[in-house]
Short mmCIF file of N, CA, C and O in Angstrom, two decimals:
data_model
loop_
_atom_site.label_atom_id
_atom_site.label_comp_id
_atom_site.label_asym_id
_atom_site.label_seq_id
_atom_site.Cartn_x
_atom_site.Cartn_y
_atom_site.Cartn_z
N MET A 243 22.60 -51.13 -53.90
CA MET A 243 22.98 -49.80 -54.31
C MET A 243 24.02 -49.84 -55.43
O MET A 243 23.97 -49.04 -56.34
N TRP A 244 24.96 -50.77 -55.33
CA TRP A 244 26.00 -50.86 -56.36
C TRP A 244 25.43 -51.28 -57.70
O TRP A 244 25.96 -50.90 -58.74
N ASN A 245 24.34 -52.07 -57.69
CA ASN A 245 23.78 -52.50 -58.96
C ASN A 245 23.24 -51.33 -59.75
O ASN A 245 23.32 -51.31 -60.98
N TYR A 246 22.69 -50.30 -59.08
CA TYR A 246 22.22 -49.11 -59.79
C TYR A 246 23.38 -48.34 -60.39
O TYR A 246 23.29 -47.81 -61.50
N PHE A 247 24.48 -48.27 -59.66
CA PHE A 247 25.67 -47.60 -60.17
C PHE A 247 26.21 -48.31 -61.42
O PHE A 247 26.52 -47.66 -62.41
N PHE A 248 26.29 -49.63 -61.36
CA PHE A 248 26.79 -50.39 -62.51
C PHE A 248 25.83 -50.31 -63.69
O PHE A 248 26.26 -50.25 -64.84
N LEU A 249 24.54 -50.29 -63.43
CA LEU A 249 23.55 -50.15 -64.50
C LEU A 249 23.67 -48.78 -65.16
O LEU A 249 23.66 -48.68 -66.40
N LEU A 250 23.82 -47.73 -64.38
CA LEU A 250 24.01 -46.39 -64.93
C LEU A 250 25.31 -46.31 -65.72
O LEU A 250 25.35 -45.75 -66.83
N PHE A 251 26.38 -46.89 -65.20
CA PHE A 251 27.65 -46.92 -65.91
C PHE A 251 27.52 -47.66 -67.24
O PHE A 251 28.04 -47.22 -68.26
N PHE A 252 26.80 -48.78 -67.22
CA PHE A 252 26.58 -49.54 -68.44
C PHE A 252 25.83 -48.72 -69.48
O PHE A 252 26.20 -48.71 -70.66
N PHE A 253 24.79 -47.99 -69.08
CA PHE A 253 24.03 -47.17 -70.02
C PHE A 253 24.88 -46.05 -70.61
O PHE A 253 24.82 -45.77 -71.80
N VAL A 254 25.67 -45.40 -69.78
CA VAL A 254 26.52 -44.32 -70.27
C VAL A 254 27.57 -44.87 -71.24
O VAL A 254 27.79 -44.32 -72.32
N PHE A 255 28.20 -45.97 -70.88
CA PHE A 255 29.20 -46.59 -71.75
C PHE A 255 28.58 -47.06 -73.05
O PHE A 255 29.13 -46.86 -74.14
N TYR A 256 27.42 -47.68 -72.97
CA TYR A 256 26.72 -48.19 -74.16
C TYR A 256 26.31 -47.05 -75.09
O TYR A 256 26.47 -47.15 -76.31
N ALA A 257 25.80 -45.97 -74.53
CA ALA A 257 25.41 -44.82 -75.34
C ALA A 257 26.63 -44.18 -76.00
O ALA A 257 26.58 -43.79 -77.17
N PHE A 258 27.74 -44.09 -75.27
CA PHE A 258 28.96 -43.51 -75.83
C PHE A 258 29.49 -44.36 -76.98
O PHE A 258 29.86 -43.84 -78.03
N MET A 259 29.51 -45.68 -76.79
CA MET A 259 30.01 -46.56 -77.85
C MET A 259 29.07 -46.55 -79.06
O MET A 259 29.54 -46.59 -80.20
N SER A 260 27.78 -46.48 -78.84
CA SER A 260 26.84 -46.40 -79.95
C SER A 260 27.03 -45.10 -80.72
O SER A 260 26.95 -45.08 -81.95
N TYR A 261 27.28 -44.02 -80.00
CA TYR A 261 27.53 -42.74 -80.66
C TYR A 261 28.83 -42.78 -81.46
O TYR A 261 28.90 -42.28 -82.58
N LYS A 262 29.86 -43.41 -80.92
CA LYS A 262 31.14 -43.50 -81.62
C LYS A 262 31.04 -44.33 -82.89
O LYS A 262 31.63 -44.01 -83.90
N TRP A 263 30.28 -45.45 -82.81
CA TRP A 263 30.13 -46.32 -83.97
C TRP A 263 29.11 -45.79 -84.96
O TRP A 263 29.06 -46.25 -86.09
N GLY A 264 28.26 -44.86 -84.53
CA GLY A 264 27.27 -44.29 -85.42
C GLY A 264 26.04 -45.16 -85.62
O GLY A 264 25.21 -44.87 -86.46
N SER A 265 25.89 -46.20 -84.86
CA SER A 265 24.74 -47.09 -84.98
C SER A 265 23.80 -46.85 -83.82
O SER A 265 24.19 -47.00 -82.67
N PHE A 266 22.55 -46.48 -84.13
CA PHE A 266 21.60 -46.20 -83.07
C PHE A 266 20.34 -47.04 -83.14
O PHE A 266 19.55 -47.01 -82.23
N LEU A 267 20.11 -47.80 -84.20
CA LEU A 267 18.86 -48.53 -84.32
C LEU A 267 18.75 -49.65 -83.29
O LEU A 267 17.90 -49.62 -82.41
N ILE A 268 19.59 -50.63 -83.37
CA ILE A 268 19.52 -51.75 -82.44
C ILE A 268 19.96 -51.34 -81.03
O ILE A 268 19.31 -51.72 -80.06
N PRO A 269 21.02 -50.56 -80.85
CA PRO A 269 21.38 -50.16 -79.49
C PRO A 269 20.27 -49.38 -78.78
O PRO A 269 20.05 -49.58 -77.59
N ASN A 270 19.56 -48.51 -79.47
CA ASN A 270 18.47 -47.78 -78.83
C ASN A 270 17.37 -48.72 -78.38
O ASN A 270 16.78 -48.55 -77.33
N PHE A 271 17.06 -49.72 -79.19
CA PHE A 271 16.02 -50.67 -78.81
C PHE A 271 16.45 -51.49 -77.61
O PHE A 271 15.68 -51.70 -76.68
N VAL A 272 17.70 -51.93 -77.59
CA VAL A 272 18.20 -52.76 -76.48
C VAL A 272 18.30 -51.94 -75.20
O VAL A 272 17.85 -52.39 -74.13
N VAL A 273 18.86 -50.74 -75.27
CA VAL A 273 18.97 -49.90 -74.07
C VAL A 273 17.57 -49.53 -73.57
O VAL A 273 17.31 -49.55 -72.36
N GLY A 274 16.67 -49.20 -74.48
CA GLY A 274 15.30 -48.90 -74.08
C GLY A 274 14.61 -50.08 -73.44
O GLY A 274 13.87 -49.94 -72.47
N PHE A 275 14.86 -51.28 -73.96
CA PHE A 275 14.28 -52.49 -73.39
C PHE A 275 14.79 -52.73 -71.98
O PHE A 275 14.01 -53.01 -71.06
N ILE A 276 16.08 -52.58 -71.77
CA ILE A 276 16.65 -52.77 -70.43
C ILE A 276 16.15 -51.69 -69.49
O ILE A 276 15.79 -51.97 -68.34
N LEU A 277 16.09 -50.47 -69.96
CA LEU A 277 15.57 -49.37 -69.15
C LEU A 277 14.09 -49.57 -68.82
O LEU A 277 13.66 -49.29 -67.70
N LEU A 278 13.33 -50.10 -69.75
CA LEU A 278 11.92 -50.40 -69.52
C LEU A 278 11.75 -51.45 -68.43
O LEU A 278 10.92 -51.30 -67.53
N LEU A 279 12.53 -52.51 -68.49
CA LEU A 279 12.46 -53.53 -67.45
C LEU A 279 12.86 -52.97 -66.09
O LEU A 279 12.25 -53.28 -65.07
N PHE A 280 13.88 -52.13 -66.08
CA PHE A 280 14.32 -51.52 -64.84
C PHE A 280 13.24 -50.61 -64.25
O PHE A 280 12.95 -50.67 -63.05
N LEU A 281 12.63 -49.76 -65.07
CA LEU A 281 11.60 -48.85 -64.57
C LEU A 281 10.35 -49.59 -64.12
O LEU A 281 9.72 -49.22 -63.13
N THR A 282 9.98 -50.65 -64.83
CA THR A 282 8.82 -51.44 -64.42
C THR A 282 9.11 -52.15 -63.10
O THR A 282 8.27 -52.15 -62.20
N TYR A 283 10.28 -52.74 -62.99
CA TYR A 283 10.64 -53.41 -61.74
C TYR A 283 10.76 -52.41 -60.59
O TYR A 283 10.39 -52.70 -59.46
N PHE A 284 11.27 -51.22 -60.89
CA PHE A 284 11.44 -50.20 -59.84
C PHE A 284 10.10 -49.81 -59.23
O PHE A 284 10.01 -49.59 -58.04
N TYR A 285 9.04 -49.76 -60.03
CA TYR A 285 7.73 -49.41 -59.49
C TYR A 285 7.11 -50.57 -58.72
O TYR A 285 6.46 -50.38 -57.71
N TYR A 286 7.31 -51.80 -59.20
CA TYR A 286 6.68 -52.98 -58.59
C TYR A 286 7.63 -53.79 -57.72
O TYR A 286 7.39 -54.97 -57.49
N LYS A 287 8.70 -53.21 -57.23
CA LYS A 287 9.72 -54.00 -56.53
C LYS A 287 9.24 -54.60 -55.21
O LYS A 287 9.79 -55.59 -54.77
N TYR A 288 8.22 -54.05 -54.58
CA TYR A 288 7.77 -54.59 -53.30
C TYR A 288 6.51 -55.44 -53.44
O TYR A 288 5.95 -55.87 -52.44
N SER A 289 6.05 -55.67 -54.64
CA SER A 289 4.89 -56.54 -54.84
C SER A 289 5.06 -57.30 -56.15
O SER A 289 5.80 -56.90 -57.02
N ASP A 290 4.36 -58.38 -56.25
CA ASP A 290 4.44 -59.18 -57.47
C ASP A 290 3.08 -59.23 -58.17
O ASP A 290 2.73 -60.20 -58.79
N ARG A 291 2.33 -58.16 -58.08
CA ARG A 291 1.00 -58.10 -58.66
C ARG A 291 1.07 -58.05 -60.17
O ARG A 291 1.00 -56.99 -60.77
N GLY A 292 1.19 -59.18 -60.79
CA GLY A 292 1.19 -59.24 -62.25
C GLY A 292 2.40 -58.63 -62.90
O GLY A 292 2.29 -58.06 -63.99
N LEU A 293 3.54 -58.73 -62.26
CA LEU A 293 4.75 -58.09 -62.78
C LEU A 293 5.12 -58.61 -64.16
O LEU A 293 5.47 -57.83 -65.05
N ILE A 294 5.01 -59.90 -64.38
CA ILE A 294 5.39 -60.48 -65.68
C ILE A 294 4.41 -60.04 -66.77
O ILE A 294 4.82 -59.65 -67.86
N LEU A 295 3.13 -60.05 -66.46
CA LEU A 295 2.13 -59.63 -67.43
C LEU A 295 2.28 -58.15 -67.78
O LEU A 295 2.23 -57.78 -68.97
N ILE A 296 2.49 -57.33 -66.80
CA ILE A 296 2.66 -55.90 -67.05
C ILE A 296 3.97 -55.63 -67.78
O ILE A 296 4.02 -54.78 -68.67
N SER A 297 5.01 -56.37 -67.47
CA SER A 297 6.28 -56.21 -68.19
C SER A 297 6.13 -56.58 -69.66
O SER A 297 6.66 -55.89 -70.53
N MET A 298 5.40 -57.64 -69.95
CA MET A 298 5.16 -58.03 -71.35
C MET A 298 4.31 -57.00 -72.08
O MET A 298 4.56 -56.67 -73.24
N PHE A 299 3.30 -56.48 -71.39
CA PHE A 299 2.47 -55.43 -71.99
C PHE A 299 3.28 -54.17 -72.24
O PHE A 299 3.16 -53.54 -73.29
N ASN A 300 4.14 -53.80 -71.29
CA ASN A 300 5.02 -52.63 -71.49
C ASN A 300 5.97 -52.86 -72.65
O ASN A 300 6.23 -51.94 -73.43
N LEU A 301 6.49 -54.06 -72.78
CA LEU A 301 7.38 -54.36 -73.90
C LEU A 301 6.64 -54.25 -75.23
O LEU A 301 7.17 -53.74 -76.21
N PHE A 302 5.40 -54.72 -75.27
CA PHE A 302 4.59 -54.60 -76.48
C PHE A 302 4.36 -53.13 -76.84
O PHE A 302 4.53 -52.74 -78.00
N LEU A 303 3.99 -52.31 -75.86
CA LEU A 303 3.79 -50.88 -76.12
C LEU A 303 5.09 -50.20 -76.54
O LEU A 303 5.10 -49.35 -77.43
N TYR A 304 6.20 -50.60 -75.92
CA TYR A 304 7.49 -50.03 -76.28
C TYR A 304 7.87 -50.40 -77.72
O TYR A 304 8.37 -49.56 -78.46
N ALA A 305 7.60 -51.64 -78.11
CA ALA A 305 7.90 -52.06 -79.49
C ALA A 305 7.05 -51.29 -80.49
O ALA A 305 7.54 -50.90 -81.56
N LEU A 306 5.78 -51.04 -80.17
CA LEU A 306 4.94 -50.24 -81.06
C LEU A 306 5.44 -48.81 -81.18
O LEU A 306 5.48 -48.24 -82.27
N LEU A 307 5.85 -48.24 -80.06
CA LEU A 307 6.41 -46.89 -80.10
C LEU A 307 7.70 -46.86 -80.91
O LEU A 307 7.95 -45.92 -81.67
N PHE A 308 8.53 -47.86 -80.73
CA PHE A 308 9.79 -47.91 -81.47
C PHE A 308 9.54 -48.05 -82.96
O PHE A 308 10.23 -47.43 -83.77
N LEU A 309 8.54 -48.84 -83.34
CA LEU A 309 8.20 -48.96 -84.77
C LEU A 309 7.68 -47.65 -85.33
O LEU A 309 7.89 -47.35 -86.50
N SER A 310 7.00 -46.86 -84.52
CA SER A 310 6.52 -45.57 -85.00
C SER A 310 7.66 -44.57 -85.20
O SER A 310 7.50 -43.59 -85.91
N SER A 311 8.79 -44.82 -84.58
CA SER A 311 9.93 -43.91 -84.71
C SER A 311 10.96 -44.39 -85.72
O SER A 311 12.02 -43.79 -85.84
N ILE A 312 10.68 -45.44 -86.43
CA ILE A 312 11.66 -46.04 -87.32
C ILE A 312 12.02 -45.11 -88.49
O ILE A 312 13.09 -45.22 -89.07
N PHE A 313 11.14 -44.16 -88.80
CA PHE A 313 11.39 -43.24 -89.92
C PHE A 313 12.66 -42.43 -89.71
O PHE A 313 13.39 -42.17 -90.66
N ILE A 314 12.93 -42.04 -88.48
CA ILE A 314 14.09 -41.18 -88.22
C ILE A 314 15.41 -41.92 -88.46
O ILE A 314 16.41 -41.32 -88.80
N TYR A 315 15.40 -43.24 -88.31
CA TYR A 315 16.63 -44.00 -88.46
C TYR A 315 17.01 -44.21 -89.92
O TYR A 315 18.16 -44.45 -90.23
N PHE A 316 16.04 -44.13 -90.82
CA PHE A 316 16.31 -44.38 -92.24
C PHE A 316 16.21 -43.13 -93.09
O PHE A 316 16.10 -43.22 -94.30
N ASP A 317 16.23 -41.97 -92.49
CA ASP A 317 16.19 -40.71 -93.22
C ASP A 317 17.62 -40.33 -93.60
O ASP A 317 18.35 -39.73 -92.82
N ARG A 318 18.03 -40.70 -94.79
CA ARG A 318 19.41 -40.47 -95.22
C ARG A 318 19.66 -39.01 -95.63
O ARG A 318 20.74 -38.48 -95.45
N GLU A 319 18.65 -38.36 -96.19
CA GLU A 319 18.84 -37.00 -96.67
C GLU A 319 18.66 -35.94 -95.59
O GLU A 319 18.93 -34.78 -95.83
N ASN A 320 18.16 -36.33 -94.42
CA ASN A 320 17.91 -35.40 -93.32
C ASN A 320 16.99 -34.26 -93.72
O ASN A 320 17.18 -33.13 -93.31
N GLU A 321 16.00 -34.56 -94.54
CA GLU A 321 15.08 -33.52 -95.00
C GLU A 321 13.84 -33.39 -94.12
O GLU A 321 13.36 -32.30 -93.90
N LYS A 322 13.32 -34.47 -93.66
CA LYS A 322 12.06 -34.44 -92.92
C LYS A 322 12.37 -34.25 -91.44
O LYS A 322 12.87 -35.13 -90.79
N ARG A 323 12.01 -33.11 -90.94
CA ARG A 323 12.32 -32.78 -89.55
C ARG A 323 11.12 -32.86 -88.63
O ARG A 323 11.20 -32.49 -87.49
N THR A 324 9.99 -33.32 -89.10
CA THR A 324 8.80 -33.43 -88.26
C THR A 324 8.52 -34.88 -87.87
O THR A 324 7.38 -35.22 -87.57
N TYR A 325 9.52 -35.71 -87.84
CA TYR A 325 9.31 -37.10 -87.47
C TYR A 325 8.98 -37.27 -85.98
O TYR A 325 8.47 -38.29 -85.58
N TYR A 326 9.26 -36.28 -85.17
CA TYR A 326 8.99 -36.40 -83.75
C TYR A 326 7.50 -36.48 -83.45
O TYR A 326 7.10 -36.96 -82.38
N ILE A 327 6.66 -36.04 -84.35
CA ILE A 327 5.22 -36.03 -84.10
C ILE A 327 4.62 -37.44 -84.13
O ILE A 327 3.66 -37.72 -83.41
N PHE A 328 5.18 -38.35 -84.92
CA PHE A 328 4.63 -39.71 -85.02
C PHE A 328 4.68 -40.45 -83.69
O PHE A 328 3.65 -41.00 -83.26
N PRO A 329 5.80 -40.53 -83.00
CA PRO A 329 5.81 -41.24 -81.71
C PRO A 329 4.93 -40.58 -80.65
O PRO A 329 4.32 -41.27 -79.84
N ILE A 330 4.85 -39.26 -80.67
CA ILE A 330 4.00 -38.58 -79.69
C ILE A 330 2.54 -38.92 -79.93
O ILE A 330 1.80 -39.24 -78.99
N LEU A 331 2.11 -38.88 -81.18
CA LEU A 331 0.72 -39.22 -81.49
C LEU A 331 0.42 -40.69 -81.21
O LEU A 331 -0.64 -41.02 -80.67
N ILE A 332 1.34 -41.58 -81.56
CA ILE A 332 1.14 -43.00 -81.28
C ILE A 332 1.10 -43.25 -79.78
O ILE A 332 0.29 -44.05 -79.30
N SER A 333 1.92 -42.55 -79.01
CA SER A 333 1.92 -42.70 -77.56
C SER A 333 0.58 -42.28 -76.97
O SER A 333 0.02 -42.98 -76.11
N ILE A 334 0.07 -41.15 -77.41
CA ILE A 334 -1.24 -40.68 -76.93
C ILE A 334 -2.34 -41.65 -77.35
O ILE A 334 -3.21 -41.99 -76.55
N LEU A 335 -2.28 -42.13 -78.58
CA LEU A 335 -3.28 -43.08 -79.06
C LEU A 335 -3.22 -44.39 -78.26
O LEU A 335 -4.27 -44.94 -77.87
N LEU A 336 -2.03 -44.88 -77.97
CA LEU A 336 -1.89 -46.10 -77.18
C LEU A 336 -2.41 -45.92 -75.76
O LEU A 336 -3.02 -46.83 -75.19
N MET A 337 -2.20 -44.73 -75.20
CA MET A 337 -2.73 -44.47 -73.86
C MET A 337 -4.26 -44.47 -73.86
O MET A 337 -4.88 -45.02 -72.96
N ILE A 338 -4.85 -43.87 -74.88
CA ILE A 338 -6.31 -43.82 -74.96
C ILE A 338 -6.89 -45.21 -75.17
O ILE A 338 -7.84 -45.60 -74.49
N VAL A 339 -6.31 -45.97 -76.08
CA VAL A 339 -6.80 -47.33 -76.35
C VAL A 339 -6.62 -48.21 -75.12
O VAL A 339 -7.52 -48.97 -74.75
N GLN A 340 -5.47 -48.11 -74.47
CA GLN A 340 -5.23 -48.92 -73.28
C GLN A 340 -6.20 -48.56 -72.17
O GLN A 340 -6.69 -49.43 -71.45
N LYS A 341 -6.51 -47.30 -72.00
CA LYS A 341 -7.44 -46.87 -70.96
C LYS A 341 -8.85 -47.36 -71.26
O LYS A 341 -9.61 -47.65 -70.34
N GLN A 342 -9.22 -47.44 -72.54
CA GLN A 342 -10.55 -47.91 -72.90
C GLN A 342 -10.68 -49.43 -72.75
O GLN A 342 -11.73 -49.93 -72.40
N ILE A 343 -9.61 -50.15 -73.03
CA ILE A 343 -9.66 -51.62 -72.98
C ILE A 343 -9.50 -52.14 -71.56
O ILE A 343 -10.25 -53.00 -71.12
N MET A 344 -8.51 -51.64 -70.85
CA MET A 344 -8.20 -52.14 -69.51
C MET A 344 -8.66 -51.13 -68.47
O MET A 344 -8.55 -49.93 -68.67
N ASN A 345 -9.13 -51.62 -67.36
CA ASN A 345 -9.46 -50.76 -66.23
C ASN A 345 -8.40 -51.00 -65.15
O ASN A 345 -8.64 -51.69 -64.18
N TYR A 346 -7.26 -50.43 -65.36
CA TYR A 346 -6.13 -50.62 -64.46
C TYR A 346 -5.84 -49.29 -63.77
O TYR A 346 -5.46 -48.32 -64.42
N ASP A 347 -6.05 -49.24 -62.47
CA ASP A 347 -5.95 -47.98 -61.73
C ASP A 347 -4.52 -47.42 -61.68
O ASP A 347 -4.33 -46.22 -61.63
N GLU A 348 -3.54 -48.28 -61.67
CA GLU A 348 -2.15 -47.84 -61.57
C GLU A 348 -1.47 -47.75 -62.94
O GLU A 348 -0.26 -47.87 -63.03
N ALA A 349 -2.25 -47.51 -63.97
CA ALA A 349 -1.70 -47.50 -65.33
C ALA A 349 -0.70 -46.36 -65.53
O ALA A 349 0.28 -46.52 -66.24
N PHE A 350 -0.92 -45.22 -64.90
CA PHE A 350 -0.03 -44.09 -65.13
C PHE A 350 1.38 -44.39 -64.64
O PHE A 350 2.35 -44.22 -65.37
N TRP A 351 1.52 -44.86 -63.39
CA TRP A 351 2.83 -45.14 -62.82
C TRP A 351 3.37 -46.49 -63.23
O TRP A 351 4.59 -46.69 -63.27
N GLY A 352 2.51 -47.45 -63.54
CA GLY A 352 2.96 -48.80 -63.84
C GLY A 352 3.19 -49.07 -65.30
O GLY A 352 3.98 -49.94 -65.66
N ILE A 353 2.50 -48.31 -66.18
CA ILE A 353 2.63 -48.57 -67.62
C ILE A 353 3.11 -47.34 -68.37
O ILE A 353 4.09 -47.40 -69.10
N TYR A 354 2.45 -46.21 -68.21
CA TYR A 354 2.78 -45.02 -69.01
C TYR A 354 4.17 -44.46 -68.71
O TYR A 354 4.94 -44.17 -69.63
N ILE A 355 4.47 -44.29 -67.45
CA ILE A 355 5.77 -43.71 -67.08
C ILE A 355 6.94 -44.60 -67.48
O ILE A 355 7.92 -44.11 -68.06
N PRO A 356 6.91 -45.93 -67.23
CA PRO A 356 8.05 -46.75 -67.69
C PRO A 356 8.24 -46.76 -69.20
O PRO A 356 9.36 -46.65 -69.69
N VAL A 357 7.15 -46.85 -69.96
CA VAL A 357 7.26 -46.88 -71.42
C VAL A 357 7.76 -45.54 -71.93
O VAL A 357 8.66 -45.46 -72.77
N THR A 358 7.19 -44.46 -71.43
CA THR A 358 7.61 -43.13 -71.86
C THR A 358 9.04 -42.84 -71.41
O THR A 358 9.83 -42.27 -72.17
N GLY A 359 9.38 -43.22 -70.19
CA GLY A 359 10.73 -42.99 -69.68
C GLY A 359 11.80 -43.80 -70.38
O GLY A 359 12.95 -43.40 -70.43
N ALA A 360 11.42 -44.94 -70.93
CA ALA A 360 12.39 -45.76 -71.65
C ALA A 360 12.53 -45.33 -73.10
O ALA A 360 13.59 -45.46 -73.69
N PHE A 361 11.47 -44.80 -73.69
CA PHE A 361 11.50 -44.50 -75.11
C PHE A 361 11.93 -43.07 -75.43
O PHE A 361 12.85 -42.86 -76.22
N PHE A 362 11.28 -42.09 -74.85
CA PHE A 362 11.47 -40.72 -75.30
C PHE A 362 12.85 -40.12 -75.03
O PHE A 362 13.34 -39.36 -75.87
N PRO A 363 13.54 -40.39 -73.94
CA PRO A 363 14.89 -39.83 -73.81
C PRO A 363 15.84 -40.30 -74.91
O PRO A 363 16.59 -39.50 -75.47
N LEU A 364 15.79 -41.58 -75.25
CA LEU A 364 16.66 -42.08 -76.31
C LEU A 364 16.24 -41.55 -77.68
O LEU A 364 17.08 -41.25 -78.53
N TYR A 365 14.94 -41.40 -77.88
CA TYR A 365 14.45 -40.89 -79.16
C TYR A 365 14.86 -39.43 -79.35
O TYR A 365 15.32 -39.04 -80.42
N PHE A 366 14.69 -38.62 -78.31
CA PHE A 366 15.07 -37.21 -78.45
C PHE A 366 16.58 -37.04 -78.54
O PHE A 366 17.05 -36.09 -79.17
N LEU A 367 17.36 -37.94 -77.94
CA LEU A 367 18.81 -37.91 -78.12
C LEU A 367 19.16 -38.19 -79.59
O LEU A 367 19.98 -37.48 -80.18
N LYS A 368 18.52 -39.18 -80.17
CA LYS A 368 18.75 -39.48 -81.58
C LYS A 368 18.30 -38.32 -82.46
O LYS A 368 18.98 -37.95 -83.42
N TYR A 369 17.15 -37.74 -82.15
CA TYR A 369 16.64 -36.60 -82.91
C TYR A 369 17.61 -35.42 -82.83
O TYR A 369 17.91 -34.77 -83.83
N TYR A 370 18.14 -35.16 -81.65
CA TYR A 370 19.09 -34.06 -81.47
C TYR A 370 20.38 -34.32 -82.26
O TYR A 370 20.88 -33.43 -82.95
N ILE A 371 20.90 -35.52 -82.15
CA ILE A 371 22.16 -35.82 -82.84
C ILE A 371 21.99 -35.78 -84.35
O ILE A 371 22.86 -35.30 -85.07
N LYS A 372 20.85 -36.23 -84.83
CA LYS A 372 20.65 -36.32 -86.28
C LYS A 372 20.31 -34.97 -86.92
O LYS A 372 20.81 -34.64 -87.99
N TYR A 373 19.45 -34.19 -86.29
CA TYR A 373 18.94 -32.98 -86.93
C TYR A 373 19.45 -31.68 -86.30
O TYR A 373 19.86 -30.79 -87.00
N MET A 374 19.41 -31.58 -85.02
CA MET A 374 19.68 -30.29 -84.38
C MET A 374 21.17 -30.02 -84.22
O MET A 374 21.58 -28.88 -84.25
N LYS A 375 21.97 -31.04 -84.04
CA LYS A 375 23.40 -30.85 -83.84
C LYS A 375 24.07 -30.32 -85.11
O LYS A 375 25.03 -29.59 -85.04
N GLU A 376 23.51 -30.70 -86.27
CA GLU A 376 24.09 -30.23 -87.52
C GLU A 376 23.88 -28.73 -87.72
O GLU A 376 24.68 -28.07 -88.36
N GLU A 377 22.78 -28.20 -87.18
CA GLU A 377 22.47 -26.78 -87.35
C GLU A 377 23.31 -25.89 -86.45
O GLU A 377 23.55 -24.74 -86.76
N VAL A 378 23.71 -26.41 -85.31
CA VAL A 378 24.42 -25.57 -84.32
C VAL A 378 25.83 -25.34 -84.72
O VAL A 378 26.53 -25.92 -85.36
#
């Protein structure tokens, strides 16, 4: 139980320090990676049915999603505000391709939810801080 508390404390502290320093590219990838491993392990904690293989596949999907969101990190002029559509479309495309290639019955809870849960909260936080916070 204490390990979850320390993990949550680490994420909050890490996000706060990243916000203070103004650097979100590498910290978002690292926090998302740790969160992805945690969510994958949380679903498969009572079985070892291909945990390493699924973790590697989740990391690959997470890296593809992160590459699709790289535009928001290098937008210096803050002009393009529709960057959120790229990761959403890539996520849907990856789900369709993965469903066509693999016949994995637990793909929703074992692959889609951990990847989406690790990527989109951090991405929308970055999107909010970069574009929406300036308007308010």
